[in-house]
Each structure stands twice: as C-alpha cells, then as structure tokens.
Coordinates of C-alpha atoms and ligand atoms in Angstrom, one line a residue:
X204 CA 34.6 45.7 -0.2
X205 CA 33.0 42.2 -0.5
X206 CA 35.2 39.0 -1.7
X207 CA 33.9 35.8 -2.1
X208 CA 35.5 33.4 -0.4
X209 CA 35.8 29.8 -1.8
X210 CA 36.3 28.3 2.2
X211 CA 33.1 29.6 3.5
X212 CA 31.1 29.8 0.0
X213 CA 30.2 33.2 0.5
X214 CA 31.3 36.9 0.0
X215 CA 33.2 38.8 3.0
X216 CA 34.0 41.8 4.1
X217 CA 38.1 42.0 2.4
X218 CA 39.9 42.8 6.7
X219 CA 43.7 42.4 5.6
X220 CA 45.5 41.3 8.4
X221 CA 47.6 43.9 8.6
X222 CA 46.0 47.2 7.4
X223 CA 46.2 48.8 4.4
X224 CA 48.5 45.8 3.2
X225 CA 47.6 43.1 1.4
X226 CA 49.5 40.1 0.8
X227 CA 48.1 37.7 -2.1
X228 CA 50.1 34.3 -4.1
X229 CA 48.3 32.7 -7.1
X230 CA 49.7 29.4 -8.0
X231 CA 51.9 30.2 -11.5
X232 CA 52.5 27.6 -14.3
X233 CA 54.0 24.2 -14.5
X234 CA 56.7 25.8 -17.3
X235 CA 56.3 23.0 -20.1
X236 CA 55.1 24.5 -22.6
X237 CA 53.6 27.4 -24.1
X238 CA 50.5 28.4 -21.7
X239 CA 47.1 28.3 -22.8
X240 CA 44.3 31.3 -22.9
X241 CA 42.8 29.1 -20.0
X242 CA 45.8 30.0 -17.8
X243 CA 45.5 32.9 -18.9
X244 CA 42.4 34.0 -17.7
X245 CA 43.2 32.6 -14.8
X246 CA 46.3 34.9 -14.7
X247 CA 44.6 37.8 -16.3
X248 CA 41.6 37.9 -13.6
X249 CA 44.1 38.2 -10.5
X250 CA 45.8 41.0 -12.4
X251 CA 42.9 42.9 -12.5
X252 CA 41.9 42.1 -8.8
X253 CA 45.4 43.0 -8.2
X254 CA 45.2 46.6 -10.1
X255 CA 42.0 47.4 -8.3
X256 CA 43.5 47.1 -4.8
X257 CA 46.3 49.2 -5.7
X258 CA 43.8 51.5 -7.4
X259 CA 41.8 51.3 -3.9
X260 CA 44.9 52.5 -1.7
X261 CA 45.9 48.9 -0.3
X262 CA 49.7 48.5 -0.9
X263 CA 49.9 44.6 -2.5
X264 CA 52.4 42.3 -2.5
X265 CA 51.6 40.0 -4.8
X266 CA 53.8 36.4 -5.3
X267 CA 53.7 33.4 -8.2
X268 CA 55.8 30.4 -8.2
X269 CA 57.3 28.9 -11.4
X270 CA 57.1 25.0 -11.2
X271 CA 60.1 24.4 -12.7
X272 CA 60.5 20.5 -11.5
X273 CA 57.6 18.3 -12.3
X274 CA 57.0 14.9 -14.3
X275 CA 55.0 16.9 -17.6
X276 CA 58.9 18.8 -17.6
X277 CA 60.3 15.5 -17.4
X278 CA 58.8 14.2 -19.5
X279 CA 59.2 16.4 -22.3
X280 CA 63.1 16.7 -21.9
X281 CA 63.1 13.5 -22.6
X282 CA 61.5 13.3 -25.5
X283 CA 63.6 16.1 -26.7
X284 CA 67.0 14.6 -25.7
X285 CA 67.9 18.1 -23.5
X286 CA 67.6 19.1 -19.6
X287 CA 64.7 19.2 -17.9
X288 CA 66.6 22.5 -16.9
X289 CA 66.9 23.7 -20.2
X290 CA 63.3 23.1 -20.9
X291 CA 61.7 24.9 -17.8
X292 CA 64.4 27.9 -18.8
X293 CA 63.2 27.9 -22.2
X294 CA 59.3 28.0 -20.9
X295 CA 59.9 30.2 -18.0
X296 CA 60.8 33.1 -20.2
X297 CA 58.2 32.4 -22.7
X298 CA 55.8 32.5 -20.2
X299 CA 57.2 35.7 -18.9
X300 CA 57.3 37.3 -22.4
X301 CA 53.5 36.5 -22.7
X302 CA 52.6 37.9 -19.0
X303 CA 54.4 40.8 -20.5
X304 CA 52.7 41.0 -24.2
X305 CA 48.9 40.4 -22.0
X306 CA 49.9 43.6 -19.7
X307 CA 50.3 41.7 -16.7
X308 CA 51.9 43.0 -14.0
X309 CA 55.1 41.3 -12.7
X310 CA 54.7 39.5 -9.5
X311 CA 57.2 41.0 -6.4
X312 CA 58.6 37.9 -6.1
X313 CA 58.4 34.9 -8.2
X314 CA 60.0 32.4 -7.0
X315 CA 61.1 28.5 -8.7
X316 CA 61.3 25.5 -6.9
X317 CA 64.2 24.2 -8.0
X318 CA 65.9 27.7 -6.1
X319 CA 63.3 26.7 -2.9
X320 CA 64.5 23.2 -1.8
X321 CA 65.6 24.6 1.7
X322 CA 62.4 26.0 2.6
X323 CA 60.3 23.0 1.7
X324 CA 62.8 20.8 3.3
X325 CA 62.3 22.2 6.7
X326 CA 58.2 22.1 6.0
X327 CA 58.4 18.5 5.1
X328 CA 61.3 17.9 8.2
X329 CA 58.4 19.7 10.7
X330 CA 55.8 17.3 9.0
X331 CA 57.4 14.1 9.6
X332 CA 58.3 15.5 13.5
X333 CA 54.9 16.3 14.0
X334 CA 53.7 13.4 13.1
X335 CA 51.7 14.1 9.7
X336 CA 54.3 12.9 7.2
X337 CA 56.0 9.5 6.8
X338 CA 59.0 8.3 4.8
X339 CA 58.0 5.5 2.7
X340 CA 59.5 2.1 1.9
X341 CA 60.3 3.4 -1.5
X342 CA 61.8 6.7 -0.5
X343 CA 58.7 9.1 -1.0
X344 CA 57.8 10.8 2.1
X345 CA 53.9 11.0 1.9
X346 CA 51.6 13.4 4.2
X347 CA 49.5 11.4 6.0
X348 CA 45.4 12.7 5.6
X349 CA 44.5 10.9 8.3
X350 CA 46.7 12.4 10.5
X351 CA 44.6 16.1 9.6
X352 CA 41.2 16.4 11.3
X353 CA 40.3 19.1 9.0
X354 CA 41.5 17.5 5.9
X355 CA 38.8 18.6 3.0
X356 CA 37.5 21.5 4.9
X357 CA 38.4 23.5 1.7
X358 CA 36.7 21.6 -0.9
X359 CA 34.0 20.3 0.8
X360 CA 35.2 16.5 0.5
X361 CA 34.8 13.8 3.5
X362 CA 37.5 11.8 3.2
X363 CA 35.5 8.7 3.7
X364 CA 33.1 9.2 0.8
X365 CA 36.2 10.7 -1.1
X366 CA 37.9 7.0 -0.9
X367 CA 34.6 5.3 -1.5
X368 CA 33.8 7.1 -4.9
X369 CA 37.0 7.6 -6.3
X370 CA 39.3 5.4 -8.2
X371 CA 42.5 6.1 -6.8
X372 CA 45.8 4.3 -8.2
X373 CA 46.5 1.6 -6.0
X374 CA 50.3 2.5 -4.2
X375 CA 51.3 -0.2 -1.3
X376 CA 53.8 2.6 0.1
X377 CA 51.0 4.9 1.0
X378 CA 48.8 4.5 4.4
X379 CA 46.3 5.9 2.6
X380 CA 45.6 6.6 -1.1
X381 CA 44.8 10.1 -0.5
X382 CA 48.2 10.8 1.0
X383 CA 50.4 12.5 -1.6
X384 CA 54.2 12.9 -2.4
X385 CA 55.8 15.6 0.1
X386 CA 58.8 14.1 -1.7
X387 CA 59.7 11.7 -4.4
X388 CA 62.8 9.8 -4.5
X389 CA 65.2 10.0 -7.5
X390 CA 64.6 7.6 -10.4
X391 CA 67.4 7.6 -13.0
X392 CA 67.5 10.6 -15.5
X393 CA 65.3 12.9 -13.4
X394 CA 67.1 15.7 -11.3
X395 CA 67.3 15.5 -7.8
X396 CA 69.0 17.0 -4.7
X397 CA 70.1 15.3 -1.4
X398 CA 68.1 15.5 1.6
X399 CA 67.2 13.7 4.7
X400 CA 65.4 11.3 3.4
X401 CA 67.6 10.0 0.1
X402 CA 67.9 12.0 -2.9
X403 CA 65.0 13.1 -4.8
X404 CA 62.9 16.3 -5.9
X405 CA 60.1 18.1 -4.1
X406 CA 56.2 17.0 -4.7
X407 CA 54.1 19.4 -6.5
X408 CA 51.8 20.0 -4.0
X409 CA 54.5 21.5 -1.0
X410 CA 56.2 24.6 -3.1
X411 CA 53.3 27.0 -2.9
X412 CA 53.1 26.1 1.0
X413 CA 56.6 26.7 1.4
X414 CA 57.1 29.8 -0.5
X415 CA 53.9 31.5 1.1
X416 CA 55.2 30.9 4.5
X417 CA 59.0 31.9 3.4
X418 CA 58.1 35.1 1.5
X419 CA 54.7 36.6 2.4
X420 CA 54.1 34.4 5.7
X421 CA 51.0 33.0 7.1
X422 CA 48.1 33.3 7.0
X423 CA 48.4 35.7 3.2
X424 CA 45.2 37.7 3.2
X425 CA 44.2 36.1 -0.6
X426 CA 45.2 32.8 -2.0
X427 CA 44.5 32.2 -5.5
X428 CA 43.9 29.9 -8.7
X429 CA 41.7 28.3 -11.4
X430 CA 38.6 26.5 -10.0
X431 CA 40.3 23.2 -11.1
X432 CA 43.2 23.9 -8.2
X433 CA 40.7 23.4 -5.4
X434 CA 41.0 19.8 -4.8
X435 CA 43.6 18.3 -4.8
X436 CA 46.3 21.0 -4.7
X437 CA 44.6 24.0 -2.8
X438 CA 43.0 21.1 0.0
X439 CA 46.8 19.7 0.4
X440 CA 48.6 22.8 0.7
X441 CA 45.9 23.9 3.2
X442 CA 46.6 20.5 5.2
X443 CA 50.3 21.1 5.2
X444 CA 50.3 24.7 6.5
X445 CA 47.9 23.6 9.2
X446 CA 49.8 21.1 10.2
X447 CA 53.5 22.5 9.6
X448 CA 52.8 25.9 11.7
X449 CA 49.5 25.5 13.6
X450 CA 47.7 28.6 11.4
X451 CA 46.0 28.9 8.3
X452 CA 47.8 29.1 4.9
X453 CA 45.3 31.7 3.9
X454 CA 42.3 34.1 5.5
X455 CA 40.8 33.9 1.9
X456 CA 40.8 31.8 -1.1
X457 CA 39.6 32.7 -4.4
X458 CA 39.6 30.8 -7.8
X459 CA 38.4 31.5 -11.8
X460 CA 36.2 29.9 -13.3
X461 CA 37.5 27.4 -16.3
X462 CA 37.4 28.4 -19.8
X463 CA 36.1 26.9 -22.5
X464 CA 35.9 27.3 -25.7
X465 CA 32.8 26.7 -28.1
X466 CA 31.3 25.2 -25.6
X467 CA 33.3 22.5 -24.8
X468 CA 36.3 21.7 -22.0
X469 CA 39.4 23.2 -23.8
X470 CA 41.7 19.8 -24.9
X471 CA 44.4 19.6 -26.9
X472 CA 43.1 16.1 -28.3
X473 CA 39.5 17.7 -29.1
X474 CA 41.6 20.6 -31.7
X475 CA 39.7 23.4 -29.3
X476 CA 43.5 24.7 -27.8
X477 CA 44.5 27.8 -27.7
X478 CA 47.7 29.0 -26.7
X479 CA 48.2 32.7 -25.2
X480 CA 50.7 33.2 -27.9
X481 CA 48.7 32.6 -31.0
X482 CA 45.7 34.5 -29.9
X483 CA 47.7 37.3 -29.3
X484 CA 49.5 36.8 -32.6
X485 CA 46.0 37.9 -34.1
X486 CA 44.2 40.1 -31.8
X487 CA 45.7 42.8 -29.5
X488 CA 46.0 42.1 -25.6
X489 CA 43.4 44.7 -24.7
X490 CA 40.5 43.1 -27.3
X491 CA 41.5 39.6 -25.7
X492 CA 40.9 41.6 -21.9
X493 CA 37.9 43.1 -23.1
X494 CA 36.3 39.5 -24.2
X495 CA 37.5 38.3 -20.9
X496 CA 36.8 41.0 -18.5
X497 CA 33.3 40.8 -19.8
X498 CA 32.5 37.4 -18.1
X499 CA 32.4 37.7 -13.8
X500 CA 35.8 35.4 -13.1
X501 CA 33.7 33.1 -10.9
X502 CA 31.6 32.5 -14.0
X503 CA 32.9 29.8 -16.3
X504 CA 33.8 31.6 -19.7
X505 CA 32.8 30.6 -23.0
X506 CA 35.6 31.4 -25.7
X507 CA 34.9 31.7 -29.0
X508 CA 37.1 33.6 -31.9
X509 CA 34.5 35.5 -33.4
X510 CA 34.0 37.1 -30.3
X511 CA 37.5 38.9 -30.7
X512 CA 35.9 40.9 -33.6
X513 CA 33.6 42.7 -31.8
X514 CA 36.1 43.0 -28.4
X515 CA 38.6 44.7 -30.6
X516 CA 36.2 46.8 -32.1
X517 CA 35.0 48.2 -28.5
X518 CA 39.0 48.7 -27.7
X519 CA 38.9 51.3 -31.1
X520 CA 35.9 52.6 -29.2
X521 CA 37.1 53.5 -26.5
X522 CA 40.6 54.5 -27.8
X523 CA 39.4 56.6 -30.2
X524 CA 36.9 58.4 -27.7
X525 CA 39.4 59.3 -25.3
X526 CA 41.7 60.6 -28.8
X527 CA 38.3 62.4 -29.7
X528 CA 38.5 63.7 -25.8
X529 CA 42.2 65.2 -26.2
X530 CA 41.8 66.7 -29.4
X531 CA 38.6 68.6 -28.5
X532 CA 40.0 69.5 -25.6
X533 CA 43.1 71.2 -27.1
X534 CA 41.1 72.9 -29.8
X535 CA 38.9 74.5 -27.6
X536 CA 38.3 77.4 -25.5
X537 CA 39.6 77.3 -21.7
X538 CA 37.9 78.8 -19.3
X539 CA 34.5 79.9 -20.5
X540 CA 30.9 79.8 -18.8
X541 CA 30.1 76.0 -18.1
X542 CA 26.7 74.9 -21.1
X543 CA 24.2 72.5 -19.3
X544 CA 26.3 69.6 -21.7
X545 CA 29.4 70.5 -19.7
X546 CA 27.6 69.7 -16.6
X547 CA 25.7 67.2 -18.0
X548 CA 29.2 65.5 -18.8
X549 CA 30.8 66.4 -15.4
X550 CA 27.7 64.4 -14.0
X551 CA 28.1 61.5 -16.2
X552 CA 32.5 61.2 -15.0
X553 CA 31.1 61.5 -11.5
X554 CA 28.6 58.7 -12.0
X555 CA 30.6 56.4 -14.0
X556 CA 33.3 56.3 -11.1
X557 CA 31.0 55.8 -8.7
X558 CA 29.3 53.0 -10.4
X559 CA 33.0 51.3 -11.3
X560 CA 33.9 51.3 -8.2
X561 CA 30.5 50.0 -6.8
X562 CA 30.8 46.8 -9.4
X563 CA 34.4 46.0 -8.4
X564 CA 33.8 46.5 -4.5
X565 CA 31.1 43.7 -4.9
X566 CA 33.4 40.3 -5.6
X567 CA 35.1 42.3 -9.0
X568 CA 32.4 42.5 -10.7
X569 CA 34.4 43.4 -13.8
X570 CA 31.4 43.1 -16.5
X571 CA 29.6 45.7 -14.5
X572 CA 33.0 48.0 -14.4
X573 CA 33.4 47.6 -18.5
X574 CA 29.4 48.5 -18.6
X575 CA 30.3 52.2 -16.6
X576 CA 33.0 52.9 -18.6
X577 CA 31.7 52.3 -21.5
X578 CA 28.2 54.4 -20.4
X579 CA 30.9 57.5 -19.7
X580 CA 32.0 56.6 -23.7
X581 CA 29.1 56.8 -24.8
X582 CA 28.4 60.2 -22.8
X583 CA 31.2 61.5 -23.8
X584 CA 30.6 60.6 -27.8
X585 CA 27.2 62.3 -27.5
X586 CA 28.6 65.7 -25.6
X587 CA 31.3 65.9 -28.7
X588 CA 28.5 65.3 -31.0
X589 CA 26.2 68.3 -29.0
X590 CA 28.9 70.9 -28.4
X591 CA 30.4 70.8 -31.9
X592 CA 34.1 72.2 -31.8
X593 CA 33.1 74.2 -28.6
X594 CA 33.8 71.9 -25.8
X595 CA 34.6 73.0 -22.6
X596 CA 38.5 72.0 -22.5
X597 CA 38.6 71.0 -18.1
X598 CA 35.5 68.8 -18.6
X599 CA 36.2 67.5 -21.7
X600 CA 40.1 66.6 -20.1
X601 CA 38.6 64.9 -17.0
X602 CA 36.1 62.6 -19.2
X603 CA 39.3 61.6 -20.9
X604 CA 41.4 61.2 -18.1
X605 CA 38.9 59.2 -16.1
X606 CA 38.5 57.0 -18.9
X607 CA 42.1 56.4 -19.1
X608 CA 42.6 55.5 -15.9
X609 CA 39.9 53.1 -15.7
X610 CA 41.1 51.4 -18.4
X611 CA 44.3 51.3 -16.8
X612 CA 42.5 49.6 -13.4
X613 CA 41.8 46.8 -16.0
X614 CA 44.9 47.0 -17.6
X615 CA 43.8 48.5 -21.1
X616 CA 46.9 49.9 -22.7
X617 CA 44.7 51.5 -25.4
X618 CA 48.0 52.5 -27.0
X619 CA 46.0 53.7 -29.9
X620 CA 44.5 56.4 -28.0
X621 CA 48.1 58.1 -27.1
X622 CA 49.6 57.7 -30.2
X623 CA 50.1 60.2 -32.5
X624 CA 48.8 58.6 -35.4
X625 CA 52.2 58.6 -37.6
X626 CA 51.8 61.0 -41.0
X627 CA 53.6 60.0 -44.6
X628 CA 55.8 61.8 -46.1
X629 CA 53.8 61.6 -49.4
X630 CA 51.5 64.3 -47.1
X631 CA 53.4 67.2 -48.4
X632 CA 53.5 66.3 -52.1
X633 CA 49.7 65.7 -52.3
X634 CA 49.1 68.8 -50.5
X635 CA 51.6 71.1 -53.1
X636 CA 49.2 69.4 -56.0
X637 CA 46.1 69.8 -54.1
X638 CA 45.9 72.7 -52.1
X639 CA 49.2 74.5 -53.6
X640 CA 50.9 74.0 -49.9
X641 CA 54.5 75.1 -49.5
X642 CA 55.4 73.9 -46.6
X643 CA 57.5 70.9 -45.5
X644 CA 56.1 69.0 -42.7
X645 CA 53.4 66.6 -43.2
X646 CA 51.6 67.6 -39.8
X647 CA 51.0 70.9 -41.8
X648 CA 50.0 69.5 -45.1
X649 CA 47.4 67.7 -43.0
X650 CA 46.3 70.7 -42.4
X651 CA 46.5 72.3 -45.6
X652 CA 44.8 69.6 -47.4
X653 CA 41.6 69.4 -44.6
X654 CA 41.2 72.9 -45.2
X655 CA 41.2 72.8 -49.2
X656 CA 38.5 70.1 -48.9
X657 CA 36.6 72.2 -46.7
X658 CA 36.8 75.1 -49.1
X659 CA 35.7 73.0 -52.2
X660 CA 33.1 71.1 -49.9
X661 CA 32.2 74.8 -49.1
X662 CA 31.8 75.6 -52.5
X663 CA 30.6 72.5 -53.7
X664 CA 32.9 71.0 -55.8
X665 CA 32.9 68.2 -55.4
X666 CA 35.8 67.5 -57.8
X667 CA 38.4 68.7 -56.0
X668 CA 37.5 67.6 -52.4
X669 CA 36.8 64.0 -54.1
X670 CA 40.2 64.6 -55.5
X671 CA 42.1 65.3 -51.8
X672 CA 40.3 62.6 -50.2
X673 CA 41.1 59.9 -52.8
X674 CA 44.6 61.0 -52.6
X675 CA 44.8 60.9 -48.8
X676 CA 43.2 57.3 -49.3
X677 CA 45.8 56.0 -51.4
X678 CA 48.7 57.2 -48.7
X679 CA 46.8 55.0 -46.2
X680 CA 45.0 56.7 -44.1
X681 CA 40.9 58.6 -43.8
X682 CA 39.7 61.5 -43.4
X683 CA 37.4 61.5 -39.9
X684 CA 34.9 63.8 -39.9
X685 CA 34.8 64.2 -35.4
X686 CA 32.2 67.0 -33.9
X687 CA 35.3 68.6 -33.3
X688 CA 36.2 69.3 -36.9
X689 CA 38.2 67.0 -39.7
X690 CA 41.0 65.4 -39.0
X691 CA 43.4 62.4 -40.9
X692 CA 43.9 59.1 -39.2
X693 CA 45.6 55.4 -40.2
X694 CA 42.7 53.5 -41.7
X695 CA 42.1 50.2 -39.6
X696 CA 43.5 47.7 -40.2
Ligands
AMP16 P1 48.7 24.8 -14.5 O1 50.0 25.1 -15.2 O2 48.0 23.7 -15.2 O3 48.9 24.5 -13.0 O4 47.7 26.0 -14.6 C1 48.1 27.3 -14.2 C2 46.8 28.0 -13.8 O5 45.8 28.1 -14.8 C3 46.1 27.4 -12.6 O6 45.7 28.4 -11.7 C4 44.9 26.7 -13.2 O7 43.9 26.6 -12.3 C5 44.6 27.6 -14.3 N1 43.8 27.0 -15.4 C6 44.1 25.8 -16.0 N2 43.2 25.5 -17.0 C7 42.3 26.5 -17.0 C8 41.1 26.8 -17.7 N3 40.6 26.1 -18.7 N4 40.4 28.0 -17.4 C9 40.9 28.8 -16.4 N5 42.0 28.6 -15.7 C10 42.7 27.5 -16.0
ZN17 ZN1 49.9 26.2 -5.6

C-alpha cells in the first residue's frame, strides 16, 4: 500500500518497522477551548487511516498528546480568574466528548504534558550534553539550529534564506532566532516545576518528541498532523530526536490539508469559525464524515454548510439501503436457485471491495472509497427494485453486510440503519378503527393496517386507504412503498 510521505514528497511503499505492527502519534490539541471543524478534519482523517490499517490486518498503536501547558491556556485562565489547570481539565474533556460524538476512536495512550515533565527533562538534559541546547541568560534553555546539519530537511527550508526572509522577533538570549524554547523559565502566575535549569514549564515544541520516544519509541512508522504543523513544530521535533538519540523521530510523516470554509482561511475575526460542537449540534457525525471523507486529506477542503444537506441526505441513503437489505433479506426465501440479478449483485459486492480497497491502498484515497460504496448502493437499490419481494436472502445479506462494514472502515455509525424504527402506541387504536385489528402490539397493527390499505388499494377505494395513510401521517411516521413490499417508518426529520 502506497503512503505519501511529506519528507521525501512522494508516495511509498507503507514497510512498518516491525511487521504487521504499526506504530503512529498525531499531534492532539492545545486544550483551550472548544476545537474547531479544522482540527477536526485533521483528527477525523487519521481516524480513518487508522480504521483502514486495522481493517487491513496491521495491529496499530496509535498515541495523541493533550497540551495541557501552553501560553493560549495561560492566557485564558487569566482572563477568567481560575487555574490554568482547571481550564485545560475543563477543555480536555470537552475535547474528548467531541472525539467521542465524531466516532473517533480513542487513542491507546494519550498522554498530557503536565504528567510528562520527566521524560522531556532527560530529552532536553541529553540536548544540552550533546551540545545542541543551551541555557540562556534568562532561564530558557533554547536548542540550538545551528548545532543540526539537517535542520529543515523536513520542510524544505535553508536556514540561511529562512533568516533572510523572515521577520523573526528579535530575542538577545537566543544564538540564533530560529532556536526555540526547549524550556521556559517561570514568570509569576504561570505554573511551573523545578528542574535543572530553574523552575519553569516545558516548550511546546519537545512534548510530542518526548512522548514518542517514551511510549511508542523511535523511529514510529507514521507521524502525523495538519499541513500547518510542518514548520515550525514537525522540523523542531524532528531536530530534537535526531539529535537527542542519533535516529529518526519518524520513517514517515503525513499531514491534512487545511480547511476552509467559503473559500476563505477559517478565522475567528473573519465570522467563518466553526466549532466541532456546533456543527454537530445540527448535523449528525456521519453527514459531517461524509462531506469530509469526500475531499482526498492532502487536498485542502472547502467547507460550506449547505453542503451538510446533501451529506446527510447520502447518510439516509445509504442507511436506508442496508435497512432495505435486511428486511428483504428476512422476508425472503433461503436457499433457492441463484436469478442472473443474484449474481449480478454477488458481482457488484465482489467488485465494490475490490475497488475500496484499491482507493485506500493508494495514499487513502477516501473519495474514491465513498464512490465504491456508494456504486454497491446503488446496485443493490436496483436488484431490490428488479427482484420485487423475491430476493435471494445470502446475497441480499452479504450486500448489506459489506456495506456495513465499509462504512464502519470510515467510521459511519449509520445508526439509522440498525434501529428499529420505534412504533406509537396510537398504532393499535388506528388499526381497531381502520382495519378492525384486535390485537395489542403496535408492531402488529403495522401490519394490520398495511394490509387494509393493500386490500382497499386492491379494490380501489381509495377512501379508505387515503384514510389509513392520513392516519398513520398524523402519528408521525410514512408509509414506504420498498420493492420488497410496504412498510411504516419515522418521517425525516
Ligand atoms: P492545534 O490545537 O492548533 O495544535 O491544532 C490541532 C490539529 O489541528 C493540528 O494537527 C493542526 O495542524 C490541525 N489544524 C489546525 N487548523 C486546521 C485547519 N484549518 N484545517 C485542518 N487542520 C487544522
Ligand atoms: Zn507535535
């Protein structure tokens, strides 16, 4: 399978370094507030590349750090008279409760940096020894770019024309301007911890670097993140795992491409920012996936809100095709002579895996994955149509289970498609007016009722079935008229 690898700006052949394993971080959130759908994406994308190695074989162990010590926390706390403790706490578990509403896995080990100081002490102590970091007079220790020959291998930057074109903020303690904050000294207010070097809290750039080596160990096989991570976080924590143990920090890096919406850079000042939260207050997590997945996470994505519409109408697609699926499937004969649809069917699940698989081996190339599965949907929509309440029950079960568990590769809950859809009481009532039903459970008067409007429809009056269908209208829900037969289901919302 071929992953494209933002170090050598082309795709490779994915050789884990141990077999069969593979070990992957992607740098988590700075827990300050409520993360936006940018994030998100960024998250969302290494879920899915995540899912499809497990769905591939390869066992994954998959970490993300928490920064739960940074200025933007700082800051905030301040402003709000509490901890900075009480604030990353606060957006730690807020950030976990959206992973969890998106479908997004939980990492095997998350750590925070406030719980890592030990293990980026020792980096930074090894720095300084080996001659790449310095103490300042101020109390920062700095790594030193100079002191890496390969410093801006990653993103493709020459240090010299890097200090020529950029403004930099001019800082006396540093050798260079480039050189960043291994460690920063304690001002008043902020937390800190003791070390070596005076009291102070870690920089943000030597977490990742530490955790990686402490929990997964070098080199991880995939090292991840939004585009806008290359330079200058991915570049430094390349430097200081180079430097620190004499190996690369990672045999492969990937990053997303940004998204924007409307067009534009996503800002809070230009009133185009979105968090996770509200968008998922209005639309369900699989139409947001769907509108995601659709874009190749390389590709810069272009956000807009209409395009939720449409996404959440291809989730009721789906959803209700593998429903349709189930339904035939249990209302139909087992075991009879395969029809040239059945094959025709067992041909198009074959094909549709096949092709999945062939988009997602080349760089997860999820747009191409949604356009198999949703060529098996629309098989499968036109064999229910053709066989007409006679579908073979094994095919008909395979086309819906393959569907579900693609979907479940690209973490669609479609949680509409398992559920029964719930019945009201007001069923039975209806259904002792209607179709003189005397019965008691609503699952029967269903029944009762679809089969009195079939009679009058039958016999063409039109009175009565009118009658049953307004009255199942007014308890909330339609009739569906499937291939398969009638059947009642929640109107959409
Ligand atoms: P941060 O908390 O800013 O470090 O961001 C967390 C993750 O989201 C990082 O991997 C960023 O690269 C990523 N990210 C930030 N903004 C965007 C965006 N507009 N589109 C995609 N990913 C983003
Ligand atoms: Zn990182």
């Amino acid at each position: 399978m071929l992953v494209y690898n933002s170090q050598s700006h082309r795709k490779q052949e994915l050789v884990p370094v141990e077999e069969g394993k593979v070990r992957m971080y992607v740098c988590g959130p700075t827990v300050y507030d409520q993360i936006h759908i940018g994030n998100a994406r960024t998250f969302l994308s290494f879920d899915v590349i995540r899912r499809y190695l497990i769905y591939k074989g390869y066992q994954v162990t998959f970490a993300q750090n928490l920064t739960d010590v940074d200025d933007k926390i700082i800051k905030r706390a301040n402003e709000e008279g509490r901890s900075a403790a009480e604030v990353a706490e606060e957006y730690s578990c807020a950030f976990i409760e959206q992973m969890h509403r998106f479908n997004i896995m939980d990492p095997d080990v998350r750590p925070r940096a406030t719980r890592e100081i030990e293990a980026m002490q020792e980096m930074i102590s090894s720095l300084i020894e080996q001659g790449n970091a310095y103490v300042a007079d101020n109390g920062d220790v700095y790594f030193s770019v100079r002191s890496d020959g390969d410093y801006g291998v990653l993103s493709g930057r020459d240090l010299d024309q890097l200090r020529a074109g950029e403004r930099v903020e001019v800082n006396e303690d540093k050798r260079d301007p480039f050189d960043f904050a291994l460690w920063k000294a304690a001002k008043p207010g902020e937390p800190s911890w003791p070390s070596p070097w005076g009291d102070g809290r870690p920089g943000w750039h030597t977490e990742c670097c530490a955790m990686i080596h402490h929990y997964l160990g070098t080199p991880i096989d995939i090292h991840g993140g939004g585009q806008d991570l290359v330079f200058p976080h991915h570049e430094n924590e390349c430097a200081q795992a180079s430097c620190a143990w004499h190996a690369p920090l990672a045999n492969c890096w990937m990053h997303t491409g940004m998204l924007r919406v409307d067009g534009e850079k996503m800002s809070k000042s230009l009133g185009n920012f979105y968090t996770l939260k509200e968008v998922l207050d209005k639309y369900s997590a699989d139409a947001v996936r769907l509108l995601m997945l659709q874009t190749h996470y390389r590709s810069s994505l272009d956000f807009r809100f209409e395009l939720l519409d449409g996404a959440t109408n291809n989730a009721e697609r789906l959803a209700s095709c593998i429903k349709n699926l189930r339904w035939a499937a249990e209302n139909s004969p087992m075991g009879s002579e395969l029809t040239e649809a059945d094959r025709a069917l067992s041909a198009s699940i074959q094909e549709a895996q096949a092709e999945f698989a062939r988009q997602m081996d080349d760089d997860f190339n999820s747009s191409g994955a949604l356009a198999a599965l949703f060529g098996l949907v629309t098989s499968a929509n036109t064999y229910l149509a053709q066989v007409a309440g006679a579908a073979a029950a094994a095919v008909t079960l395979r086309a819906a289970d393959t569907l579900q568990e693609l979907c479940a590769v690209l973490g669609l809950e479609l949680s509409a498609a398992n559920e029964e859809d719930e019945l009201p009481a007001g069923l039975v009532e209806l259904a002792r007016e209607q179709a003189g039903f005397e019965g008691g459970s609503a699952s029967a008067a269903a029944e009762a009722l679809l089969a009195a409007r079939q009679v009058a429809r039958t016999e063409k009056n039109w009175a009565v079935a009118d009658a049953i269908r307004d009255g199942i209208a007014a308890l909330g829900l339609m009739v569906e008229d499937t291939a398969a037969g009638a059947r009642l289901r929640s109107k959409r919302a």
